[in-house]
Short mmCIF file of C-alpha atoms in Angstrom, two decimals:
data_model
loop_
_atom_site.label_atom_id
_atom_site.label_comp_id
_atom_site.label_asym_id
_atom_site.label_seq_id
_atom_site.Cartn_x
_atom_site.Cartn_y
_atom_site.Cartn_z
CA MET W 1 4.08 58.75 18.58
CA SER W 2 6.81 56.19 19.23
CA ILE W 3 10.48 56.79 20.01
CA THR W 4 13.10 54.31 18.97
CA TYR W 5 16.68 54.25 20.24
CA ALA W 6 19.26 53.25 17.63
CA PRO W 7 22.80 53.64 18.91
CA ASP W 8 24.28 52.31 15.66
CA TYR W 9 22.89 55.15 13.63
CA GLU W 10 24.94 57.83 15.37
CA GLU W 11 27.40 59.35 12.96
CA VAL W 12 30.59 61.01 14.25
CA ILE W 13 33.39 62.35 12.13
CA TYR W 14 35.89 60.33 14.12
CA ASN W 15 34.01 57.13 13.23
CA VAL W 16 33.86 57.96 9.53
CA ILE W 17 37.62 58.59 9.11
CA LYS W 18 39.49 55.48 10.15
CA THR W 19 43.14 55.87 11.12
CA GLU W 20 45.76 53.24 11.70
CA LYS W 21 47.00 52.81 15.25
CA LYS W 22 50.68 53.63 15.73
CA VAL W 23 52.62 50.92 17.45
CA GLN W 24 55.48 52.21 19.58
CA LYS W 25 58.65 50.30 19.11
CA LYS W 26 60.44 49.26 22.26
CA SER W 27 64.02 50.26 22.78
CA PRO W 28 66.54 47.48 22.37
CA ARG W 29 67.42 45.53 25.47
CA TYR W 30 70.42 46.77 27.44
CA LYS W 31 73.47 44.70 26.87
CA SER W 32 76.59 45.30 28.90
CA ASN W 33 79.90 45.77 27.17
CA TYR W 34 81.54 43.51 29.74
CA ALA W 35 79.20 40.58 29.34
CA LEU W 36 81.63 38.54 27.21
CA LYS W 37 84.45 39.18 29.66
CA VAL W 38 82.31 38.12 32.62
CA ASN W 39 81.23 34.97 30.84
CA PHE W 40 84.80 34.17 29.99
CA ASP W 41 85.86 34.63 33.61
CA THR W 42 83.07 32.45 35.03
CA LYS W 43 83.15 29.78 32.36
CA ASP W 44 85.30 27.25 34.17
CA LYS W 45 84.37 28.28 37.73
CA LYS W 46 83.48 25.50 40.06
CA PRO W 47 80.31 25.91 42.07
CA PHE W 48 80.97 26.64 45.74
CA GLY W 49 84.65 26.88 45.01
CA ILE W 50 85.34 29.13 47.95
CA MET W 51 83.81 26.65 50.41
CA GLY W 52 86.57 24.12 49.90
CA PRO W 53 86.94 21.18 47.54
CA PRO W 54 83.69 19.15 47.52
CA GLU W 55 85.36 15.80 46.77
CA LEU W 56 86.70 15.48 50.31
CA GLU W 57 84.83 12.83 52.25
CA LEU W 58 83.57 13.58 55.73
CA PRO W 59 85.52 11.85 58.48
CA ASP W 60 83.99 8.89 60.24
CA PRO W 61 82.90 9.78 63.79
CA SER W 62 84.56 6.66 65.04
CA HIS W 63 87.86 7.90 63.65
CA TYR W 64 88.41 11.24 65.32
CA LEU W 65 90.89 13.67 63.92
CA LYS W 66 94.41 13.09 65.07
CA LYS W 67 97.52 15.13 64.77
CA ASN W 68 98.92 15.29 61.20
CA SER W 69 96.17 12.99 59.92
CA ARG W 70 94.06 15.59 58.15
CA LYS W 71 94.40 16.02 54.40
CA SER W 72 95.77 19.37 53.34
CA ALA W 73 93.46 21.51 51.24
CA THR W 74 96.25 23.79 50.15
CA LYS W 75 97.42 24.13 46.59
CA LYS W 76 99.97 21.53 45.57
CA PRO W 77 103.03 22.53 43.61
CA GLY W 78 102.34 22.53 39.89
CA GLU W 79 98.59 22.55 40.31
CA THR W 80 96.66 25.33 38.58
CA THR W 81 93.43 27.00 39.63
CA GLY W 82 90.40 27.53 37.44
CA ARG W 83 91.14 31.25 36.98
CA GLN W 84 93.20 32.43 34.06
CA CYS W 85 95.30 35.56 33.88
CA LEU W 86 94.11 37.94 31.19
CA ALA W 87 97.52 39.58 30.89
CA ARG W 88 99.31 38.34 27.77
CA GLU W 89 102.80 39.18 28.96
CA LYS W 90 104.39 38.83 32.34
CA ARG W 91 105.09 42.00 34.21
CA PRO W 92 108.65 42.75 35.30
CA PRO W 93 109.51 41.81 38.86
CA LEU W 94 109.46 44.44 41.61
CA PRO W 95 112.76 46.15 42.33
CA PRO W 96 114.59 44.94 45.46
CA VAL W 97 114.03 46.91 48.62
CA LYS W 98 117.09 48.95 49.52
CA GLU W 99 118.22 48.53 53.04
CA ALA W 100 118.19 51.72 55.05
CA LYS W 101 121.57 53.26 55.56
CA ASN W 102 122.81 53.91 59.08
CA LYS W 103 120.11 51.71 60.45
CA LYS W 104 119.96 52.09 64.21
CA GLU W 105 120.31 48.96 66.20
CA VAL W 106 117.33 48.29 68.39
CA LYS W 107 118.48 47.40 71.84
CA GLU W 108 116.60 44.77 73.66
CA LYS W 109 114.60 46.09 76.57
CA ASN W 110 115.08 44.44 79.93
CA PHE W 111 111.57 44.50 81.34
CA ILE W 112 112.53 42.69 84.54
CA ARG W 113 115.17 45.28 85.43
CA ASN W 114 112.80 48.16 84.62
CA ASN W 115 110.07 46.68 86.76
CA VAL W 116 112.48 46.31 89.69
CA ILE W 117 113.54 49.98 89.38
CA ASN W 118 109.94 51.20 89.12
CA ALA W 119 108.96 49.15 92.14
CA LYS W 120 111.78 50.68 94.21
CA GLN W 121 111.05 54.26 93.15
CA LYS W 122 107.26 54.04 93.39
CA LYS W 123 105.72 55.70 96.43
CA PRO W 124 103.70 53.42 98.66
CA VAL W 125 99.96 53.73 98.32
CA THR W 126 98.45 55.54 101.28
CA PRO W 127 95.66 53.53 102.83
CA GLU W 128 92.21 55.02 102.66
CA PRO W 129 91.17 56.45 106.05
CA LYS W 130 88.30 54.54 107.60
CA PHE W 131 86.64 54.35 110.97
CA VAL W 132 84.68 51.72 112.90
CA ASP W 133 81.28 52.82 114.17
CA THR W 134 79.95 49.57 115.63
CA ARG W 135 81.30 47.00 118.04
CA THR W 136 80.99 44.35 115.37
CA GLY W 137 83.73 46.09 113.35
CA THR W 138 81.75 47.78 110.57
CA ARG W 139 84.09 50.13 108.75
CA GLN W 140 83.03 53.35 107.02
CA ARG W 141 84.89 55.92 104.90
CA VAL W 142 85.99 59.06 106.73
CA GLU W 143 85.84 61.28 103.58
CA LYS W 144 82.06 61.49 103.30
CA SER W 145 81.18 60.84 106.93
CA GLY W 146 81.35 64.48 108.08
CA LEU W 147 83.87 63.78 110.84
CA GLU W 148 86.62 65.73 109.05
CA PRO W 149 86.14 69.20 107.48
CA HIS W 150 85.92 69.28 103.69
CA TYR W 151 87.71 72.43 102.42
CA VAL W 152 86.90 74.28 99.22
CA TYR W 153 90.11 74.82 97.26
CA SER W 154 89.47 78.34 95.95
CA LYS W 155 91.50 81.55 96.25
CA LYS W 156 88.38 83.60 96.97
CA PHE W 157 86.99 81.21 99.61
CA GLY W 158 86.43 82.99 102.90
CA LYS W 159 87.20 86.46 101.47
CA PRO W 160 84.81 89.35 100.81
CA PRO W 161 83.88 89.90 97.15
CA ASN W 162 85.70 92.53 95.11
CA TYR W 163 82.68 94.78 94.60
CA LEU W 164 82.29 95.16 98.39
CA LEU W 165 85.97 96.05 98.75
CA ARG W 166 85.64 98.68 96.01
CA HIS W 167 82.50 100.07 97.64
CA VAL W 168 84.23 100.39 101.03
CA GLU W 169 87.33 101.96 99.43
CA ASN W 170 85.24 104.55 97.56
CA LYS W 171 83.27 105.34 100.69
CA ASN W 172 86.44 105.85 102.76
CA ARG W 173 87.98 108.01 100.04
CA ILE W 174 84.90 110.25 99.86
CA THR W 175 84.81 110.56 103.65
CA GLN W 176 88.52 111.44 103.79
CA ALA W 177 88.12 114.00 100.99
CA ILE W 178 85.26 115.73 102.84
CA LYS W 179 87.27 115.70 106.07
CA ASP W 180 90.36 117.14 104.40
CA LYS W 181 88.29 119.84 102.75
CA LYS W 182 86.83 120.86 106.12
CA ASP W 183 90.29 120.94 107.69
CA ILE W 184 91.66 123.08 104.87
CA ASN W 185 88.80 125.55 105.11
CA SER W 186 89.03 125.77 108.90
CA LEU W 187 92.81 126.05 109.21
CA SER W 188 94.49 127.59 106.21
CA LYS W 189 98.29 127.66 106.52
CA CYS W 190 98.81 129.51 103.26
CA HIS W 191 98.50 133.32 103.43
CA TYR W 192 98.48 135.96 100.73
CA ILE W 193 100.55 139.16 100.81
CA THR W 194 98.67 142.18 99.50
CA ARG W 195 100.12 144.63 97.00
CA GLN W 196 100.75 147.27 99.65
CA GLU W 197 102.62 144.79 101.84
CA ARG W 198 104.57 143.61 98.80
CA GLN W 199 105.59 147.20 98.01
CA ASN W 200 106.61 147.80 101.64
CA LEU W 201 108.63 144.59 101.57
CA LEU W 202 110.38 145.64 98.38
CA ASN W 203 111.21 149.12 99.77
CA GLY W 204 112.55 147.61 102.97
CA LEU W 205 114.79 145.18 101.04
CA LYS W 206 116.20 148.09 99.03
CA LEU W 207 116.91 150.13 102.20
CA ASN W 208 118.56 147.11 103.76
CA TRP W 209 120.71 146.65 100.66
CA GLU W 210 121.80 150.34 100.77
CA GLU W 211 122.82 150.03 104.43
CA MET W 212 124.82 146.89 103.78
CA GLN W 213 126.40 148.49 100.73
CA LYS W 214 127.61 151.40 102.89
CA GLU W 215 129.07 148.94 105.40
CA TYR W 216 130.81 147.11 102.60
CA GLN W 217 132.29 150.33 101.22
CA LEU W 218 133.65 151.30 104.65
CA LEU W 219 135.74 148.15 104.85
CA PRO W 220 139.52 148.61 104.72
CA ILE W 221 141.18 148.11 101.38
CA ILE W 222 143.79 145.72 102.75
CA THR W 223 142.34 142.60 104.38
CA ASP W 224 145.41 141.13 106.05
CA THR W 225 143.74 139.39 109.00
CA ILE W 226 141.31 136.48 109.21
CA PRO W 227 138.47 138.47 110.92
CA LYS W 228 138.61 141.07 108.14
CA ILE W 229 138.42 138.33 105.48
CA LEU W 230 135.51 136.64 107.22
CA ARG W 231 133.58 139.91 107.61
CA LYS W 232 134.10 140.86 103.97
CA THR W 233 133.03 137.40 102.79
CA LYS W 234 129.89 137.54 104.97
CA LEU W 235 128.88 140.96 103.65
CA GLU W 236 129.38 139.84 100.04
CA ASN W 237 127.19 136.75 100.56
CA ASP W 238 124.48 138.84 102.28
CA LEU W 239 124.51 141.37 99.43
CA LYS W 240 124.10 138.57 96.85
CA GLN W 241 121.22 137.07 98.83
CA LEU W 242 119.51 140.45 99.11
CA GLU W 243 119.84 141.00 95.36
CA LYS W 244 118.17 137.60 94.71
CA ASP W 245 115.34 138.42 97.14
CA ILE W 246 114.76 141.81 95.54
CA PHE W 247 114.66 140.22 92.08
CA ILE W 248 112.12 137.56 93.15
CA VAL W 249 109.83 140.08 94.91
CA PHE W 250 110.07 142.44 91.94
CA ILE W 251 109.10 139.91 89.23
CA CYS W 252 106.40 138.14 91.30
CA CYS W 253 103.26 140.23 91.64
CA TYR W 254 101.69 137.81 94.14
CA LEU W 255 103.43 136.08 97.02
CA LEU W 256 102.31 133.24 99.27
CA PHE W 257 103.90 132.12 102.52
CA TYR W 258 103.20 129.66 105.30
CA CYS W 259 102.45 130.86 108.83
CA VAL W 260 105.44 129.35 110.67
CA LYS W 261 107.07 131.03 113.68
CA ALA W 262 110.59 132.10 112.82
CA ALA W 263 113.48 131.05 115.01
CA ASN W 264 115.57 133.54 116.94
CA MET W 265 118.27 134.02 114.35
CA ALA W 266 119.80 137.00 112.64
CA GLY W 267 118.86 137.31 109.00
CA SER W 268 120.05 139.35 106.11
CA GLY W 269 116.61 140.06 104.68
CA TRP W 270 114.10 142.75 105.46
CA PRO W 271 112.27 143.53 107.68
CA ARG W 272 114.66 143.24 110.59
CA ARG W 273 113.46 140.92 113.35
CA ASN W 274 113.41 141.98 116.95
CA SER W 275 114.82 139.99 119.82
CA GLN W 276 111.81 137.66 119.86
CA GLY W 277 112.11 136.85 116.15
CA ASN W 278 108.82 138.48 115.03
CA ALA W 279 108.52 140.55 111.87
CA ASN W 280 107.65 144.25 111.97
CA TYR W 281 104.93 144.23 109.35
CA ASP W 282 101.28 143.65 110.15
CA GLN W 283 99.52 140.33 110.20
CA PRO W 284 98.74 139.34 106.57
CA GLN W 285 95.28 138.32 105.51
CA LYS W 286 94.37 134.78 104.49
CA PHE W 287 94.46 133.69 100.88
CA PRO W 288 90.94 133.46 99.36
CA PRO W 289 90.17 129.84 98.48
CA ASN W 290 88.73 130.62 95.03
CA GLN W 291 91.34 133.16 93.90
CA THR W 292 94.18 131.85 91.73
CA MET W 293 97.65 133.29 92.24
CA THR W 294 99.35 132.10 89.06
CA ILE W 295 100.30 135.38 87.38
CA ASN W 296 103.96 135.28 86.32
CA ARG W 297 104.64 132.00 88.06
CA ILE W 298 108.10 130.36 88.12
CA ILE W 299 108.33 126.64 87.30
CA ASN W 300 111.52 124.63 87.74
CA LEU W 301 112.31 122.23 84.91
CA TYR W 302 114.80 119.38 85.34
CA PRO W 303 116.61 117.55 82.51
CA LEU W 304 115.09 114.42 81.03
CA THR W 305 118.20 112.41 81.95
CA ASN W 306 117.41 112.84 85.67
CA TYR W 307 114.44 110.46 85.40
CA THR W 308 114.44 106.66 85.14
CA PHE W 309 111.75 104.79 83.25
CA GLY W 310 110.68 101.19 83.89
CA THR W 311 107.78 98.95 82.86
CA LYS W 312 104.84 97.27 84.58
CA GLU W 313 101.71 95.31 83.72
CA PRO W 314 99.55 96.64 80.84
CA LEU W 315 96.87 99.21 81.69
CA PHE W 316 93.81 98.77 79.49
CA GLU W 317 90.91 101.14 78.90
CA LYS W 318 87.51 100.47 80.44
CA ASP W 319 85.74 100.55 77.07
CA PRO W 320 86.71 98.43 74.03
CA SER W 321 85.60 101.07 71.49
CA VAL W 322 84.54 104.71 71.16
CA PRO W 323 80.78 103.93 70.84
CA ALA W 324 80.97 101.80 73.99
CA ARG W 325 82.66 104.68 75.82
CA PHE W 326 79.93 107.15 74.92
CA GLN W 327 77.25 104.60 75.80
CA ARG W 328 78.79 104.19 79.27
CA MET W 329 78.98 107.99 79.57
CA ARG W 330 75.28 108.20 78.67
CA ASP W 331 74.37 105.63 81.34
CA GLU W 332 76.46 107.37 84.01
CA PHE W 333 75.02 110.77 83.07
CA GLU W 334 71.51 109.50 83.81
CA ARG W 335 72.60 108.13 87.21
CA ILE W 336 75.22 110.54 88.61
CA GLY W 337 75.26 113.49 86.19
CA MET W 338 78.21 115.14 84.45
CA ARG W 339 81.46 113.20 84.27
CA ARG W 340 84.54 114.84 85.81
CA SER W 341 88.04 114.01 84.59
CA VAL W 342 91.51 115.39 85.30
CA GLU W 343 94.83 115.18 83.47
CA GLY W 344 98.35 116.16 84.51
CA VAL W 345 100.94 118.09 82.48
CA LEU W 346 104.46 116.89 83.34
CA LEU W 347 107.30 119.09 82.07
CA VAL W 348 111.03 118.41 81.57
CA HIS W 349 113.70 120.12 79.49
CA GLU W 350 116.03 118.75 76.83
CA HIS W 351 118.51 120.78 74.71
CA GLY W 352 117.30 123.97 76.41
CA LEU W 353 113.66 123.43 75.33
CA PRO W 354 110.63 122.48 77.48
CA HIS W 355 109.11 119.07 76.70
CA VAL W 356 105.76 117.56 77.74
CA LEU W 357 105.59 113.89 78.80
CA LEU W 358 102.85 112.10 76.81
CA LEU W 359 101.54 108.54 76.79
CA GLN W 360 101.60 107.03 73.29
CA LEU W 361 99.26 104.16 72.37
CA GLY W 362 100.01 102.68 68.97
CA THR W 363 101.53 105.05 66.43
CA THR W 364 99.12 107.98 66.19
CA PHE W 365 97.29 108.27 69.55
CA PHE W 366 98.69 110.48 72.33
CA LYS W 367 97.17 111.36 75.69
CA LEU W 368 98.06 113.06 78.96
CA PRO W 369 98.29 110.92 82.13
CA GLY W 370 95.03 111.07 84.07
CA GLY W 371 91.48 109.77 83.88
CA GLU W 372 88.00 109.89 85.39
CA LEU W 373 87.19 110.98 88.94
CA MET W 374 84.96 109.01 91.26
CA PRO W 375 81.70 110.54 92.54
CA GLY W 376 82.50 113.09 95.27
CA GLU W 377 86.29 112.70 94.89
CA ASP W 378 88.52 115.78 95.21
CA GLU W 379 90.25 116.80 91.99
CA VAL W 380 93.78 117.06 93.42
CA ASP W 381 93.51 113.76 95.33
CA GLY W 382 91.99 112.07 92.31
CA LEU W 383 94.79 113.30 90.03
CA LYS W 384 97.41 112.00 92.47
CA ARG W 385 95.65 108.62 92.55
CA LEU W 386 95.46 108.42 88.74
CA LEU W 387 99.12 109.44 88.32
CA THR W 388 100.13 106.74 90.80
CA GLU W 389 98.07 104.12 88.95
CA THR W 390 99.52 105.13 85.57
CA LEU W 391 103.16 106.00 86.33
CA GLY W 392 103.57 104.93 89.97
CA ARG W 393 106.37 102.67 91.11
CA GLN W 394 105.89 98.95 91.81
CA ASP W 395 108.52 98.52 94.54
CA GLY W 396 106.33 99.92 97.33
CA VAL W 397 108.00 103.36 97.50
CA LYS W 398 105.35 106.08 97.74
CA GLN W 399 105.45 108.57 94.89
CA GLU W 400 104.97 112.24 95.80
CA TRP W 401 103.13 114.45 93.30
CA LEU W 402 103.12 118.25 93.62
CA ILE W 403 100.08 119.77 91.88
CA GLU W 404 100.86 123.40 91.03
CA ASP W 405 97.99 125.08 89.19
CA ILE W 406 95.04 124.71 86.80
CA ILE W 407 96.03 125.52 83.23
CA GLY W 408 92.89 124.58 81.29
CA ASN W 409 89.18 123.70 81.39
CA TRP W 410 87.47 121.77 78.61
CA TRP W 411 83.81 120.82 78.26
CA ARG W 412 82.08 118.15 76.18
CA PRO W 413 78.59 119.48 75.26
CA ASN W 414 77.21 116.22 73.79
CA PHE W 415 77.96 112.51 73.72
CA GLU W 416 80.39 113.06 70.88
CA PRO W 417 84.20 113.42 70.54
CA PRO W 418 84.40 117.27 70.13
CA GLN W 419 85.45 119.23 73.25
CA TYR W 420 85.63 123.01 73.67
CA PRO W 421 87.41 125.38 76.12
CA TYR W 422 84.04 127.02 76.85
CA ILE W 423 80.40 126.05 77.35
CA PRO W 424 78.28 126.87 74.30
CA PRO W 425 75.34 129.19 75.13
CA HIS W 426 72.72 126.65 74.06
CA ILE W 427 74.12 123.94 76.37
CA THR W 428 72.72 123.89 79.91
CA ARG W 429 74.07 120.51 81.06
CA PRO W 430 77.53 119.59 79.70
CA LYS W 431 78.28 115.88 79.57
CA GLU W 432 81.91 116.05 80.72
CA HIS W 433 84.23 118.57 82.37
CA LYS W 434 87.98 118.02 81.99
CA ARG W 435 90.58 120.00 83.93
CA LEU W 436 94.30 120.19 83.16
CA PHE W 437 96.73 120.59 86.07
CA LEU W 438 100.41 121.54 85.97
CA VAL W 439 102.49 119.02 87.95
CA GLN W 440 105.86 120.07 89.38
CA LEU W 441 108.21 117.08 89.08
CA GLN W 442 110.87 116.28 91.62
CA GLU W 443 114.54 116.59 90.78
CA LYS W 444 114.89 112.82 90.33
CA ALA W 445 112.18 110.18 90.07
CA LEU W 446 111.39 106.71 88.74
CA PHE W 447 108.36 106.17 86.50
CA ALA W 448 106.86 102.72 85.76
CA VAL W 449 105.17 102.83 82.35
CA PRO W 450 102.55 100.20 81.37
CA LYS W 451 103.75 97.77 78.69
CA ASN W 452 101.03 98.76 76.21
CA TYR W 453 102.05 102.44 76.39
CA LYS W 454 105.14 104.45 75.53
CA LEU W 455 106.17 107.55 77.49
CA VAL W 456 107.48 110.13 75.00
CA ALA W 457 108.76 113.69 75.53
CA ALA W 458 107.31 116.08 72.93
CA PRO W 459 108.76 119.62 72.61
CA LEU W 460 106.38 122.57 72.76
CA PHE W 461 107.26 123.75 69.25
CA GLU W 462 106.06 120.41 67.86
CA LEU W 463 102.75 120.63 69.74
CA TYR W 464 102.06 124.21 68.72
CA ASP W 465 99.25 124.46 66.13
CA ASN W 466 99.39 120.69 65.47
CA SER W 467 95.88 119.54 66.27
CA GLN W 468 95.94 116.96 63.47
CA GLY W 469 98.75 115.02 65.13
CA TYR W 470 97.98 115.54 68.84
CA GLY W 471 94.39 116.76 69.06
CA PRO W 472 93.01 120.16 70.14
CA ILE W 473 93.75 119.80 73.88
CA ILE W 474 97.42 118.80 73.66
CA SER W 475 98.12 121.24 70.80
CA SER W 476 96.83 124.13 72.97
CA LEU W 477 99.35 123.47 75.77
CA PRO W 478 101.98 125.96 74.43
CA GLN W 479 99.43 128.81 74.68
CA ALA W 480 98.36 127.70 78.18
CA LEU W 481 101.97 127.43 79.42
CA CYS W 482 103.22 130.71 77.95
CA ARG W 483 102.33 132.67 81.12
CA PHE W 484 104.78 130.62 83.21
CA GLN W 485 108.45 131.43 83.54
CA PHE W 486 110.61 128.31 83.19
CA ILE W 487 113.92 127.95 85.01
CA TYR W 488 116.15 125.22 83.58
CA ILE W 489 118.06 123.51 86.38
#
């Protein structure tokens, strides 16, 4: 069996059907629309026209170029260049330039005279300090030699850092607060009169008033001599003073007095003093440190016009925003525990109505003067320090603050804005405790208000039940102050 290979005998359908090959036509050649214009412009151009006219002969080296002997290659008058202007018509000439009106005359500057003046007024150049360290006369600069001290021009150079000063100040304040607290507990000058002693005092004042009233009634009707007039006037004044004392003892359920030895003088009050000036009633007991004597208290209010208000440098908050404030509170709570803060309630009167002094920031935010206490700081001392920082004078005069009584306690259960006048039962560790103190203002004073705050006087009727405008703490001040008796002076 034989196998033959015949490649020409293979039949394929593509070989049977013959198709004509399509010839792709090329796109026409690109021809620029500006070709005729370019040819027209370069038709009569001379080759190397910009290199100078080629017909000039080179000078002979033996004949060097002399002055005014070179041929000018500039255009002669009447001669035309190879370029032609495409514009058919001539353009109109440019308008003439108008001369500026009121043209200032430029004065010539005398440089010689100015140089002479500058040379006279110029300070002489100080020679650079140098020293000679060898016998051959080698000079060296004194600045970098170490022979003279090189000072550091800084305000803080040679001074202790601020954080150390604050640490020492806080430490001294805590030590002084502990010392004052021990002194107060050991020697208490303030004593409390019991109810029985108060009743005895009131009965004695009434008996004294009856005796003086009898003496006054026994006076002659006609007072024609000076001794009679003086005696009658004295008895009238003593009776008025006794009536005031009886009224004060009657309306005040609790009385406090300081243990000071009385002088040997005759008084109109009761009890009568003996020849040594000692009272007849028994020695009163000391006032308990944790017992508040604020029932039916009398507070003196002075008019708003008695006080002068100035300005001082702005006082900014420690935290730029509310979340930052609560974050700092969270960090301090982990380190030192609950935050303690105090605020003062300052009262004045205007148009026969009590007003509260508030600090206004912006248009809708009001707050009482005060702030945060330092760790271990006494509340009264801390409030005095904060009032001095906020409203204290800048002329060096020490401001005296009289802290009367506590009028409110507020607690913050969580790291959130709400505060309550009680501790909720499910809260074991409050995050902040805020105490409100009543501050008795002096008759006249000067307050320096920071520039970013406004000190406004808000009447109690506007604060009452207005928590939307002033917040829950400030709006509750009328209820907290209702137990005090105000005397408008």
